PDB file of C-alpha atoms in Angstrom:
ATOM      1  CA  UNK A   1      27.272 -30.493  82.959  1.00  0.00           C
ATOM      2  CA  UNK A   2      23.465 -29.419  82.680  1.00  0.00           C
ATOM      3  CA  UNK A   3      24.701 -25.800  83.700  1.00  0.00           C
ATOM      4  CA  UNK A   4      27.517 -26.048  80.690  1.00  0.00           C
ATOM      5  CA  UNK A   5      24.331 -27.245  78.152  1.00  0.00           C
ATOM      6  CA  UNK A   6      21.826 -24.794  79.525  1.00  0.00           C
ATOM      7  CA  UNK A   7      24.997 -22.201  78.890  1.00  0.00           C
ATOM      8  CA  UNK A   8      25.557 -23.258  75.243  1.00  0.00           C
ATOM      9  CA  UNK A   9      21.762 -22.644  74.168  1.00  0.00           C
ATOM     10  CA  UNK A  10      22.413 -19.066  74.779  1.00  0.00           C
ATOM     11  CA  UNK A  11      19.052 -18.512  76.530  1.00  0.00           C
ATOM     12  CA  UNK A  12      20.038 -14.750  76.466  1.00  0.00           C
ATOM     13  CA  UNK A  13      19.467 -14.861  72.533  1.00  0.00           C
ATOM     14  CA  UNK A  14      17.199 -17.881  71.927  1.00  0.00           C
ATOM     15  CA  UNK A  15      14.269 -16.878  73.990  1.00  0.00           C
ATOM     16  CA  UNK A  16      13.926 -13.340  73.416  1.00  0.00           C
ATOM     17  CA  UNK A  17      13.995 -14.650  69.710  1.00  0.00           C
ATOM     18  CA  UNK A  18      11.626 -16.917  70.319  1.00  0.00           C
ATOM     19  CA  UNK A  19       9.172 -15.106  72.170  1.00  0.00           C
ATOM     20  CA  UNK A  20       9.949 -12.409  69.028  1.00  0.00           C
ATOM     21  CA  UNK A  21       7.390 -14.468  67.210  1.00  0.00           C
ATOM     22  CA  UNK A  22       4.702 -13.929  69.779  1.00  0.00           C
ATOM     23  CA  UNK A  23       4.900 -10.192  68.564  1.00  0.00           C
ATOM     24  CA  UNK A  24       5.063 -11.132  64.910  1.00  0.00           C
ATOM     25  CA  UNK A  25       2.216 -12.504  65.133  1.00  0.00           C
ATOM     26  CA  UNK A  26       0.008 -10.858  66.872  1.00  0.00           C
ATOM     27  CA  UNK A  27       0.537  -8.426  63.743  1.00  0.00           C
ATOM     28  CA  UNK A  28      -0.356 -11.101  61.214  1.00  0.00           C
ATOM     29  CA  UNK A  29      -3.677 -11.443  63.307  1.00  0.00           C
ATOM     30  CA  UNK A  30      -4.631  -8.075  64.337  1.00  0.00           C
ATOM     31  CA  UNK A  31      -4.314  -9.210  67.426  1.00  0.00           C
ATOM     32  CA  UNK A  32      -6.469 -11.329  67.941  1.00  0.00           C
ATOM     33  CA  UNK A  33      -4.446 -14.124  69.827  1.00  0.00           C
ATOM     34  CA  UNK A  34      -7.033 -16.460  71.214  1.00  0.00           C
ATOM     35  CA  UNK A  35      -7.735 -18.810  68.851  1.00  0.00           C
ATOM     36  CA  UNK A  36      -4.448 -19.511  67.877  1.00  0.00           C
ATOM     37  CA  UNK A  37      -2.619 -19.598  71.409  1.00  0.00           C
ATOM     38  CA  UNK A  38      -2.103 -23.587  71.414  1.00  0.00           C
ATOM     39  CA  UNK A  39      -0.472 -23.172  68.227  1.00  0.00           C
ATOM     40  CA  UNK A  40       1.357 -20.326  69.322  1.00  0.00           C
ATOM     41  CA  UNK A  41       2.915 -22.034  72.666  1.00  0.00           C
ATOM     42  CA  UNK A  42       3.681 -24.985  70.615  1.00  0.00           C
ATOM     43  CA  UNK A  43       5.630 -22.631  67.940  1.00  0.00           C
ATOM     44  CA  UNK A  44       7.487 -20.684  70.169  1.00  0.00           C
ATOM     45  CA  UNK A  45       8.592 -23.696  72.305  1.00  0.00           C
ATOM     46  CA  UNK A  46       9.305 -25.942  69.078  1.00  0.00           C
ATOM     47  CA  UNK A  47      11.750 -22.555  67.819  1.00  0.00           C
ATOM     48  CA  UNK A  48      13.277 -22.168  70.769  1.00  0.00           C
ATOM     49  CA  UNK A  49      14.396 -25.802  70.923  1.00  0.00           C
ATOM     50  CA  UNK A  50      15.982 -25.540  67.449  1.00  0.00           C
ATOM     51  CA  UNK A  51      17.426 -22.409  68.195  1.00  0.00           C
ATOM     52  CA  UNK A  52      19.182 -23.696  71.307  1.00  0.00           C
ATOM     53  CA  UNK A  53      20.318 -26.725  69.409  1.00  0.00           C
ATOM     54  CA  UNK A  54      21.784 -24.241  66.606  1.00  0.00           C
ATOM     55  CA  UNK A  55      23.839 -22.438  68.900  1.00  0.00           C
ATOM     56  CA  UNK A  56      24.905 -25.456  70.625  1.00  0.00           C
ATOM     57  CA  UNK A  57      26.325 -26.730  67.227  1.00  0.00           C
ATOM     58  CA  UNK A  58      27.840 -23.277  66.548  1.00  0.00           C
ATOM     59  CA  UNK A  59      29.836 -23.353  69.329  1.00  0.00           C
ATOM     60  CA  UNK A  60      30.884 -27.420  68.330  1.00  0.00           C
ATOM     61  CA  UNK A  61      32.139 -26.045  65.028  1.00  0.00           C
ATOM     62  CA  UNK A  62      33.517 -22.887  66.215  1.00  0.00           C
ATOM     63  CA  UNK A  63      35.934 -24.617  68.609  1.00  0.00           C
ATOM     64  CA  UNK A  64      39.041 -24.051  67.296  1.00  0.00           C
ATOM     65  CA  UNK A  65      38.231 -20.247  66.871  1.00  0.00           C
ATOM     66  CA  UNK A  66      36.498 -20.035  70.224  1.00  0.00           C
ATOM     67  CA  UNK A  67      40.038 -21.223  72.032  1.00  0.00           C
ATOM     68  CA  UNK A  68      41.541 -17.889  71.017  1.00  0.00           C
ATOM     69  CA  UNK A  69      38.117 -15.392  71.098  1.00  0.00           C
ATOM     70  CA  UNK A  70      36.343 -17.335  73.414  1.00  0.00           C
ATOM     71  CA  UNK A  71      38.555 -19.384  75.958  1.00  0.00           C
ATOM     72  CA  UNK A  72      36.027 -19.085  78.651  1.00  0.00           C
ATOM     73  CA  UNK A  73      33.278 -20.849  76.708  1.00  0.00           C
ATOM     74  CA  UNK A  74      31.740 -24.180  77.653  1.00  0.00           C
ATOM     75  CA  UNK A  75      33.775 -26.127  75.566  1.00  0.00           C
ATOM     76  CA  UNK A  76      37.279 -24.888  75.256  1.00  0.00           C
ATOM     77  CA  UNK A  77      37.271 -24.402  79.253  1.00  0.00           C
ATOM     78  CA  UNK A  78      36.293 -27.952  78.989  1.00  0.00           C
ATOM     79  CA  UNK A  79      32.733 -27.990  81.212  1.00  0.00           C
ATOM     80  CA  UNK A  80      31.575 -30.028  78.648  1.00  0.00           C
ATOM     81  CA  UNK A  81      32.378 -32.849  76.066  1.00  0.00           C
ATOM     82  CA  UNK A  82      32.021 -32.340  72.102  1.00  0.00           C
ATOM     83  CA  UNK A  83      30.638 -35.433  72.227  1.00  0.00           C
ATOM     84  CA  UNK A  84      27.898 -34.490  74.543  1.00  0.00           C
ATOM     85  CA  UNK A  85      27.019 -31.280  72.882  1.00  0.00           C
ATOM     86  CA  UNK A  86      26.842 -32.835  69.739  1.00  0.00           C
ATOM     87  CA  UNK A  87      23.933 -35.347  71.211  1.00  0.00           C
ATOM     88  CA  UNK A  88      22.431 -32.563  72.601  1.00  0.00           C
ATOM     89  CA  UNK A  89      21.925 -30.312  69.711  1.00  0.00           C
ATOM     90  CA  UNK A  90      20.928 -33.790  67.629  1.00  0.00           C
ATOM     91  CA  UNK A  91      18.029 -34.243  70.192  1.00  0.00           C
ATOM     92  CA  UNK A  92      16.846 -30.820  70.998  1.00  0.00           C
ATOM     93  CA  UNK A  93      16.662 -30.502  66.655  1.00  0.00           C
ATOM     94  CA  UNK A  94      14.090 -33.742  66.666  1.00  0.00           C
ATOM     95  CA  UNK A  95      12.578 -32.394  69.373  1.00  0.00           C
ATOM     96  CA  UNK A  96      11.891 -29.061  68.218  1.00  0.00           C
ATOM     97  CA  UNK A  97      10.665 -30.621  64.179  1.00  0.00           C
ATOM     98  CA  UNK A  98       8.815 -33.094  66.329  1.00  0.00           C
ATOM     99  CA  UNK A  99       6.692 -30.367  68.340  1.00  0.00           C
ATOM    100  CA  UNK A 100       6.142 -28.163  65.417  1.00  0.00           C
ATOM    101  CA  UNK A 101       4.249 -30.668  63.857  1.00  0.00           C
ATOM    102  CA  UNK A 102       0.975 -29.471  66.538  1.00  0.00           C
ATOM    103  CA  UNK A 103       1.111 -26.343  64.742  1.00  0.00           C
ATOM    104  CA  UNK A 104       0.734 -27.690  61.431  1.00  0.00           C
ATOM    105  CA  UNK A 105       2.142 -28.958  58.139  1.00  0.00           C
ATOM    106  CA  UNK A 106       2.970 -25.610  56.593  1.00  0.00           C
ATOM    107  CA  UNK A 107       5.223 -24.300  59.816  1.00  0.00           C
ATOM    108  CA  UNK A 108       6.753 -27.458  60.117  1.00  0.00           C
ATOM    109  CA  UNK A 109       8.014 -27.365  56.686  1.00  0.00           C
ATOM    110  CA  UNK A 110       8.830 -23.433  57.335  1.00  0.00           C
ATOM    111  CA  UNK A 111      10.324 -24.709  60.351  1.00  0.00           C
ATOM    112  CA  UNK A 112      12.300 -27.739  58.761  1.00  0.00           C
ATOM    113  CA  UNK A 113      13.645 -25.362  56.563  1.00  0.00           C
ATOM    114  CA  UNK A 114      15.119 -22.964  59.037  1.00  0.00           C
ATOM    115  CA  UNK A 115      16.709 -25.741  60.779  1.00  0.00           C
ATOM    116  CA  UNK A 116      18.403 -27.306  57.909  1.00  0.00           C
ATOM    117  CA  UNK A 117      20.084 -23.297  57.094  1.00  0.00           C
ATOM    118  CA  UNK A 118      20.838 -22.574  60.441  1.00  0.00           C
ATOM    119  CA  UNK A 119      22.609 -26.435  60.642  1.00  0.00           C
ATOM    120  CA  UNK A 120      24.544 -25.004  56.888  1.00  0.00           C
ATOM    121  CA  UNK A 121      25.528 -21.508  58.549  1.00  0.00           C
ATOM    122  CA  UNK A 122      27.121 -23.329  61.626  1.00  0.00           C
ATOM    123  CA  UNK A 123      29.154 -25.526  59.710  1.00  0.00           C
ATOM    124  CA  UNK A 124      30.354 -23.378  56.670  1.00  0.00           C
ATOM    125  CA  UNK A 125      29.818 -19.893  58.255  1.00  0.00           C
ATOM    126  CA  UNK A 126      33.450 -19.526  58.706  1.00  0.00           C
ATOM    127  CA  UNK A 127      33.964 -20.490  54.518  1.00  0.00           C
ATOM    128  CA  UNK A 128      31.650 -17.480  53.789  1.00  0.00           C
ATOM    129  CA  UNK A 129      33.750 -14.507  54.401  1.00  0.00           C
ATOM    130  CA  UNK A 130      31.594 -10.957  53.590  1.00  0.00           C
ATOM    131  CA  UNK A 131      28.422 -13.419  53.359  1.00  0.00           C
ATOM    132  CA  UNK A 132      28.439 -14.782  56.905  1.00  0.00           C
ATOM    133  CA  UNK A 133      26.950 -11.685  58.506  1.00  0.00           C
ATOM    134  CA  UNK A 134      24.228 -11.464  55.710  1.00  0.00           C
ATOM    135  CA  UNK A 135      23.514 -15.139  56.037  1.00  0.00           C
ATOM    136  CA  UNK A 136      23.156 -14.971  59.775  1.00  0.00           C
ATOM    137  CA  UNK A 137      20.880 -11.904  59.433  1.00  0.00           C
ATOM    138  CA  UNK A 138      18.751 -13.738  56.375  1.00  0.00           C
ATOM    139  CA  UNK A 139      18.059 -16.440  59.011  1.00  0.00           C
ATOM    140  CA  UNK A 140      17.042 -14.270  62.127  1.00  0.00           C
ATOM    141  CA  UNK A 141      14.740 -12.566  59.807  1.00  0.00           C
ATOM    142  CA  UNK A 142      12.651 -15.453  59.285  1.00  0.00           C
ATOM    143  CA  UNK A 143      10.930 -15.178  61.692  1.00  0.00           C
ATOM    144  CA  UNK A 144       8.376 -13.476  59.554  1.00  0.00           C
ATOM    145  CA  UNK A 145       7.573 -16.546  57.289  1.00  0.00           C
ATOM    146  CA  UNK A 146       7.550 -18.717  60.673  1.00  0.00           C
ATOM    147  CA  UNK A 147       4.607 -16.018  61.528  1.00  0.00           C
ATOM    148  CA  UNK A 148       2.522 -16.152  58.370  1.00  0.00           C
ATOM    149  CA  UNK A 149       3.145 -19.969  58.513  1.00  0.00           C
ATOM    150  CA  UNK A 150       1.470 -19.956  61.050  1.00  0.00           C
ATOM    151  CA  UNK A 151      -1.299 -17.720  61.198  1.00  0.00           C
ATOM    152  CA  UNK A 152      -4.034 -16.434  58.513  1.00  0.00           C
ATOM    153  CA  UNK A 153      -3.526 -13.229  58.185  1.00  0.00           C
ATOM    154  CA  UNK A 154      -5.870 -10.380  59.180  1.00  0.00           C
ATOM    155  CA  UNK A 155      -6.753  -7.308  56.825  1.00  0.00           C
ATOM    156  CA  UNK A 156      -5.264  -4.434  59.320  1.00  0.00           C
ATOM    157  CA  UNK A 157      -3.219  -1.629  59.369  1.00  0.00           C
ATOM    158  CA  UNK A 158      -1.183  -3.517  61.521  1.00  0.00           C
ATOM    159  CA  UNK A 159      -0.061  -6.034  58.690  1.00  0.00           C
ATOM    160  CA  UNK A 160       1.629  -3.405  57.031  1.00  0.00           C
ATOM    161  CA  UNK A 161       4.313  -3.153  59.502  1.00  0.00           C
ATOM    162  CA  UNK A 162       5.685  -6.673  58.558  1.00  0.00           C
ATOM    163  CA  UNK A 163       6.571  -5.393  55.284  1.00  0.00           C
ATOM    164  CA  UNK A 164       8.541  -2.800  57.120  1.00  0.00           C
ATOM    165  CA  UNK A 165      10.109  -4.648  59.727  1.00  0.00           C
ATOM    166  CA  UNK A 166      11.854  -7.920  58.365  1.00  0.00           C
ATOM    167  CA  UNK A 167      14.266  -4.939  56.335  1.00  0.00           C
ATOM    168  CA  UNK A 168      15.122  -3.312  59.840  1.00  0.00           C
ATOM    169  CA  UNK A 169      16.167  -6.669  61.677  1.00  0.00           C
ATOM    170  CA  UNK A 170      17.941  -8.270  58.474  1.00  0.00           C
ATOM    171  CA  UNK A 171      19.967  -4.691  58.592  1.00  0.00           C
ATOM    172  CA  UNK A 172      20.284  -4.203  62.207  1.00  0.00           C
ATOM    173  CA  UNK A 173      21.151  -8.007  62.025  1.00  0.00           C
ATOM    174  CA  UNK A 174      23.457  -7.509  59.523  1.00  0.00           C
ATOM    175  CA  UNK A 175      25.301  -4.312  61.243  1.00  0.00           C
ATOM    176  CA  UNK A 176      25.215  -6.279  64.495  1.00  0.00           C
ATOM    177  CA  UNK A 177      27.146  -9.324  63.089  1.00  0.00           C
ATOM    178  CA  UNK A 178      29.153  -7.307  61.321  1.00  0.00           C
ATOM    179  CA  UNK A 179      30.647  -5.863  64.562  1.00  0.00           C
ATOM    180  CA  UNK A 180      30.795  -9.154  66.420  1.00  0.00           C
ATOM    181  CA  UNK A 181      32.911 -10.766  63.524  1.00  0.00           C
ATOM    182  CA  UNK A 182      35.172  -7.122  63.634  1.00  0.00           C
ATOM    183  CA  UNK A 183      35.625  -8.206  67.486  1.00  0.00           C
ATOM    184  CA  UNK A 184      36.306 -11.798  66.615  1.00  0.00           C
ATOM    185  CA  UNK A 185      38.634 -11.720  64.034  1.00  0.00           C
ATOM    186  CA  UNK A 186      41.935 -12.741  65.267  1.00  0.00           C
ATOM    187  CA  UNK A 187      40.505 -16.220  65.549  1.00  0.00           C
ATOM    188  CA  UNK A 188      38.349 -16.014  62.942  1.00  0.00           C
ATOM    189  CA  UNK A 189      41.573 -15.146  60.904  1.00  0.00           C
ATOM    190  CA  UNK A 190      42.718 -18.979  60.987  1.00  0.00           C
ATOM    191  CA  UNK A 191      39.826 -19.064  58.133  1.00  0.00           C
ATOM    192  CA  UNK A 192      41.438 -16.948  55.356  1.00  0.00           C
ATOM    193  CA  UNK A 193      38.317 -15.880  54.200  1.00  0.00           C
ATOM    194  CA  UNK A 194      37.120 -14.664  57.723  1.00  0.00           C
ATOM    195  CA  UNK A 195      39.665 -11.833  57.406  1.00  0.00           C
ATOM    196  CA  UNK A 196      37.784  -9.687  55.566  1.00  0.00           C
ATOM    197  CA  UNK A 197      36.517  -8.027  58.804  1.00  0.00           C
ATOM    198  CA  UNK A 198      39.573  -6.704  59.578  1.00  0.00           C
ATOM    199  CA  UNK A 199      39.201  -4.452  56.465  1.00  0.00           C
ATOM    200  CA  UNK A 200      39.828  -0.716  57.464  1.00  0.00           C
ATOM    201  CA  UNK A 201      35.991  -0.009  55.472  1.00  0.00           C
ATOM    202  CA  UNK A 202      34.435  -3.035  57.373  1.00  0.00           C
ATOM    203  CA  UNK A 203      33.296  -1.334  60.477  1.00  0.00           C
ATOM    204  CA  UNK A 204      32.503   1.900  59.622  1.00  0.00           C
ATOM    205  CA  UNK A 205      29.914  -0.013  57.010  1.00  0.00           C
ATOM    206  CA  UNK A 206      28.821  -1.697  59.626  1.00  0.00           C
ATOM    207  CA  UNK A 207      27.923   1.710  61.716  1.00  0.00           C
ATOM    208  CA  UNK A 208      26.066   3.099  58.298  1.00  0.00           C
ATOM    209  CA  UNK A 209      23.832   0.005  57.886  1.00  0.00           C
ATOM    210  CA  UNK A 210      23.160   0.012  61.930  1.00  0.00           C
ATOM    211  CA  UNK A 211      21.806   3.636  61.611  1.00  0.00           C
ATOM    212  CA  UNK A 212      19.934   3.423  58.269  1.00  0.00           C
ATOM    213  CA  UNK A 213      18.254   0.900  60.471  1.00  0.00           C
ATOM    214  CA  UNK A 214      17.390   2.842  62.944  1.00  0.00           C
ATOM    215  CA  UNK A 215      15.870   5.459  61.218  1.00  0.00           C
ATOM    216  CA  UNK A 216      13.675   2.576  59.561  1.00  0.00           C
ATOM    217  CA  UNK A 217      11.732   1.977  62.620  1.00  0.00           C
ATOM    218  CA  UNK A 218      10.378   5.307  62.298  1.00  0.00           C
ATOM    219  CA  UNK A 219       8.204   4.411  59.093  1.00  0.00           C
ATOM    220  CA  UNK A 220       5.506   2.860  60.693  1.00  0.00           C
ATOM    221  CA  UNK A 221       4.555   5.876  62.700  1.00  0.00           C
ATOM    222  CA  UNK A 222       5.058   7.939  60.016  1.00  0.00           C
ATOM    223  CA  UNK A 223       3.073   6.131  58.051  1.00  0.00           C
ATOM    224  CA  UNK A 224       0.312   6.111  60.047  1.00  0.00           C
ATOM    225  CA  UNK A 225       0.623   2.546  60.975  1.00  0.00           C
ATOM    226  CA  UNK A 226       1.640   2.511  65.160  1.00  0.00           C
ATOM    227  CA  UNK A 227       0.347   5.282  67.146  1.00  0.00           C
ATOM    228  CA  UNK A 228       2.611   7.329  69.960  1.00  0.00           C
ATOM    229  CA  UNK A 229       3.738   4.191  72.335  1.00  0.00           C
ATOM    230  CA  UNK A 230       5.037   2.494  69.334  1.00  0.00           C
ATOM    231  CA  UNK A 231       6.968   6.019  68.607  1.00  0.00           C
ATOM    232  CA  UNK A 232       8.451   6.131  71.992  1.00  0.00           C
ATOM    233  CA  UNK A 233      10.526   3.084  71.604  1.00  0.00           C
ATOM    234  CA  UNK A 234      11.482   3.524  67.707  1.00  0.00           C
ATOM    235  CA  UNK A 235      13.274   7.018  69.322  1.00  0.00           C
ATOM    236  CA  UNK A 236      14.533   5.262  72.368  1.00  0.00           C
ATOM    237  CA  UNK A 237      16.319   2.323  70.148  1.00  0.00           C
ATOM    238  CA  UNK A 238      17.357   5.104  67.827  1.00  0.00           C
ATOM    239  CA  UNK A 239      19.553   6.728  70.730  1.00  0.00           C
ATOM    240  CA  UNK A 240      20.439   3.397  71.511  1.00  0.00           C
ATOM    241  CA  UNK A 241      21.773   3.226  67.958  1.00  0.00           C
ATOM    242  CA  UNK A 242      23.417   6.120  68.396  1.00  0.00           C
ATOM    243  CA  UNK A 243      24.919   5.579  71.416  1.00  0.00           C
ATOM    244  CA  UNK A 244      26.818   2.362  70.424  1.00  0.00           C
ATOM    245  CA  UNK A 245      28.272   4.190  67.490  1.00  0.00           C
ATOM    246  CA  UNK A 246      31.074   5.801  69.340  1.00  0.00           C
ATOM    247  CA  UNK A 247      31.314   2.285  70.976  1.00  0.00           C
ATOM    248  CA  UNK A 248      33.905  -0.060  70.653  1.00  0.00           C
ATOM    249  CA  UNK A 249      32.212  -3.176  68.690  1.00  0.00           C
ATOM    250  CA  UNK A 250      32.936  -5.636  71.945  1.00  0.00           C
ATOM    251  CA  UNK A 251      30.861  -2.716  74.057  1.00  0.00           C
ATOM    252  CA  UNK A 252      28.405  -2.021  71.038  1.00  0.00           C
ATOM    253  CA  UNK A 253      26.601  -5.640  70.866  1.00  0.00           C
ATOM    254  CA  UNK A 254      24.767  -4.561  74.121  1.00  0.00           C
ATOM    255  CA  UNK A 255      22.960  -1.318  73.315  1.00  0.00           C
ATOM    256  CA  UNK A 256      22.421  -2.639  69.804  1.00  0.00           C
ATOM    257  CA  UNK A 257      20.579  -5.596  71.364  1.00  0.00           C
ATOM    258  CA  UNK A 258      18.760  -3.583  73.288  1.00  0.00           C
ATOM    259  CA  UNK A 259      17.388  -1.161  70.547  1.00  0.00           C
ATOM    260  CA  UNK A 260      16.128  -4.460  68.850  1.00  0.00           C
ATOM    261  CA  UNK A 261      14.352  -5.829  72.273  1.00  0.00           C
ATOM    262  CA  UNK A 262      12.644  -2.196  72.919  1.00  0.00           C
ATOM    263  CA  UNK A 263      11.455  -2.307  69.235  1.00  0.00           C
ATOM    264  CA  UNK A 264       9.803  -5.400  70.127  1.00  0.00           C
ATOM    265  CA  UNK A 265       8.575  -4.597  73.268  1.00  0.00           C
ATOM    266  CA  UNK A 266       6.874  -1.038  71.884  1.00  0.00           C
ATOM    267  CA  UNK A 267       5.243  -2.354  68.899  1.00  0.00           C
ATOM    268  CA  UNK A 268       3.668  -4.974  71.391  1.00  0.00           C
ATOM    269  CA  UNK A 269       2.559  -2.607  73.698  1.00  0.00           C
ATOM    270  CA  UNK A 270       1.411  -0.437  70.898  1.00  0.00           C
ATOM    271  CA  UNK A 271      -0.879  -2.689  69.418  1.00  0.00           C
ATOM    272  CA  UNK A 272      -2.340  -3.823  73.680  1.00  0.00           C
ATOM    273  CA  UNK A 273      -2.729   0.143  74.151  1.00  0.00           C
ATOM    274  CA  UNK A 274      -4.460   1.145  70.595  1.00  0.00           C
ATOM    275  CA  UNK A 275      -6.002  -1.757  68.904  1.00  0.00           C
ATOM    276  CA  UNK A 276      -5.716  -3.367  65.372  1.00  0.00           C
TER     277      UNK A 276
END
């Protein structure tokens, strides 16, 4: 059973998410992580624990969808009760609002409130229709409030990049979702509204908004903002981009996921090689 849990958390998606806000911010700070790296440890760990319990419950309400999508799954293969996922994703929600409190008041009300729309989007995302992609991609992009929650911001260049960023991840987000509920939606269909992503104009919107993304993530180079690491992996996510375009959306989540991680990864080592 503790396999089946550790499965349901989606580790794959709920650490490199958490760890996302490492990178975050170290932008809101100029880098300069050292004072804050208690309250950073305790952040990412508290996130982590309420982004493991939010999948957990997704996959509780998603049940009856998941036995035609998703068969193999933790729950409709039946490694696991509903029962016992539903205490799990109760405790590891305290737990995580519990821990945030060491990194003060005004993350663990940013916090609080990130848990109580990610607890809303698992149990009415299949009521939204054309909204559920936006509203998943609204809450993976707060990440960047979580950040200036919990840091004091520092007068850089750097800073200017977080007014760049959140728009790329809420629209590669967005584009991302958008293909996942495309590959989804014969189950999804027992929710009238869910059918909307069998449109004929829902994927190819879906491949516009992934590569006006892309091309985003060129702006803070441009701009003179990251320096020639940071360039290197905004044109290697770019060709990712580009590469999952002729993809079917089932073999498209991958590279897409990847463009996103290498983003990450080069404006970290950007700011390590080059400074504030």
């Amino acid at each position: 059973m503790i396999q089946a849990l550790i499965r349901l958390t989606r580790p794959y998606y709920a650490l490199p998410l958490s760890c996302g806000l490492i990178v975050i911010v170290a932008y809101v700070v100029g880098g300069a992580m050292q004072p804050i790296a208690a309250r950073l440890a305790a952040a990412v760990l508290s996130l982590y624990a309420v982004l493991s319990a939010a999948y957990i419950l997704n996959d509780v309400c998603d049940l009856p969808h998941d036995r035609i999508n998703a068969p193999r799954r933790m729950l409709p293969a039946g490694a696991i009760s509903r029962r016992a996922a539903v205490t799990a994703s109760v405790v590891m929600f305290l737990t995580g609002i519990a821990m945030s409190w060491f990194c003060g008041v005004l993350f663990c009300i940013a916090l609080s409130a990130v848990a109580v729309g990610l607890i809303g989007y698992d149990v009415f995302s299949k009521r939204l229709g054309v909204f559920k992609p936006v509203a998943a991609a609204a809450l993976t992009t707060m990440l960047y409030p979580l950040a200036f929650a919990l840091a004091e911001a520092a007068d850089t260049p750097r800073l200017n990049v977080l007014y760049i960023h959140p728009l790329w991840l809420f629209l590669t987000t967005l584009g991302y979702e958008m293909l996942k509920d495309n590959r989804d939606v014969k189950g999804d269909g027992l929710t009238r509204r869910s059918a909307i992503a069998a449109h004929p104009a829902f994927l190819p919107t879906a491949r516009v908004i992934l590569s006006a993304a892309s091309l985003l993530t060129l702006l803070p180079y441009l701009l003179g903002y990251c320096k020639a690491v940071y360039l290197v992996s905004a044109i290697a996510a770019i060709g990712l981009i580009a590469v999952s375009l002729r993809l079917t959306p089932d073999k498209a989540i991958r590279p897409i996921y990847a463009s996103v991680f290498i983003i990450t990864a080069g404006s970290l080592a950007d700011l390590w090689v080059y400074g504030p």
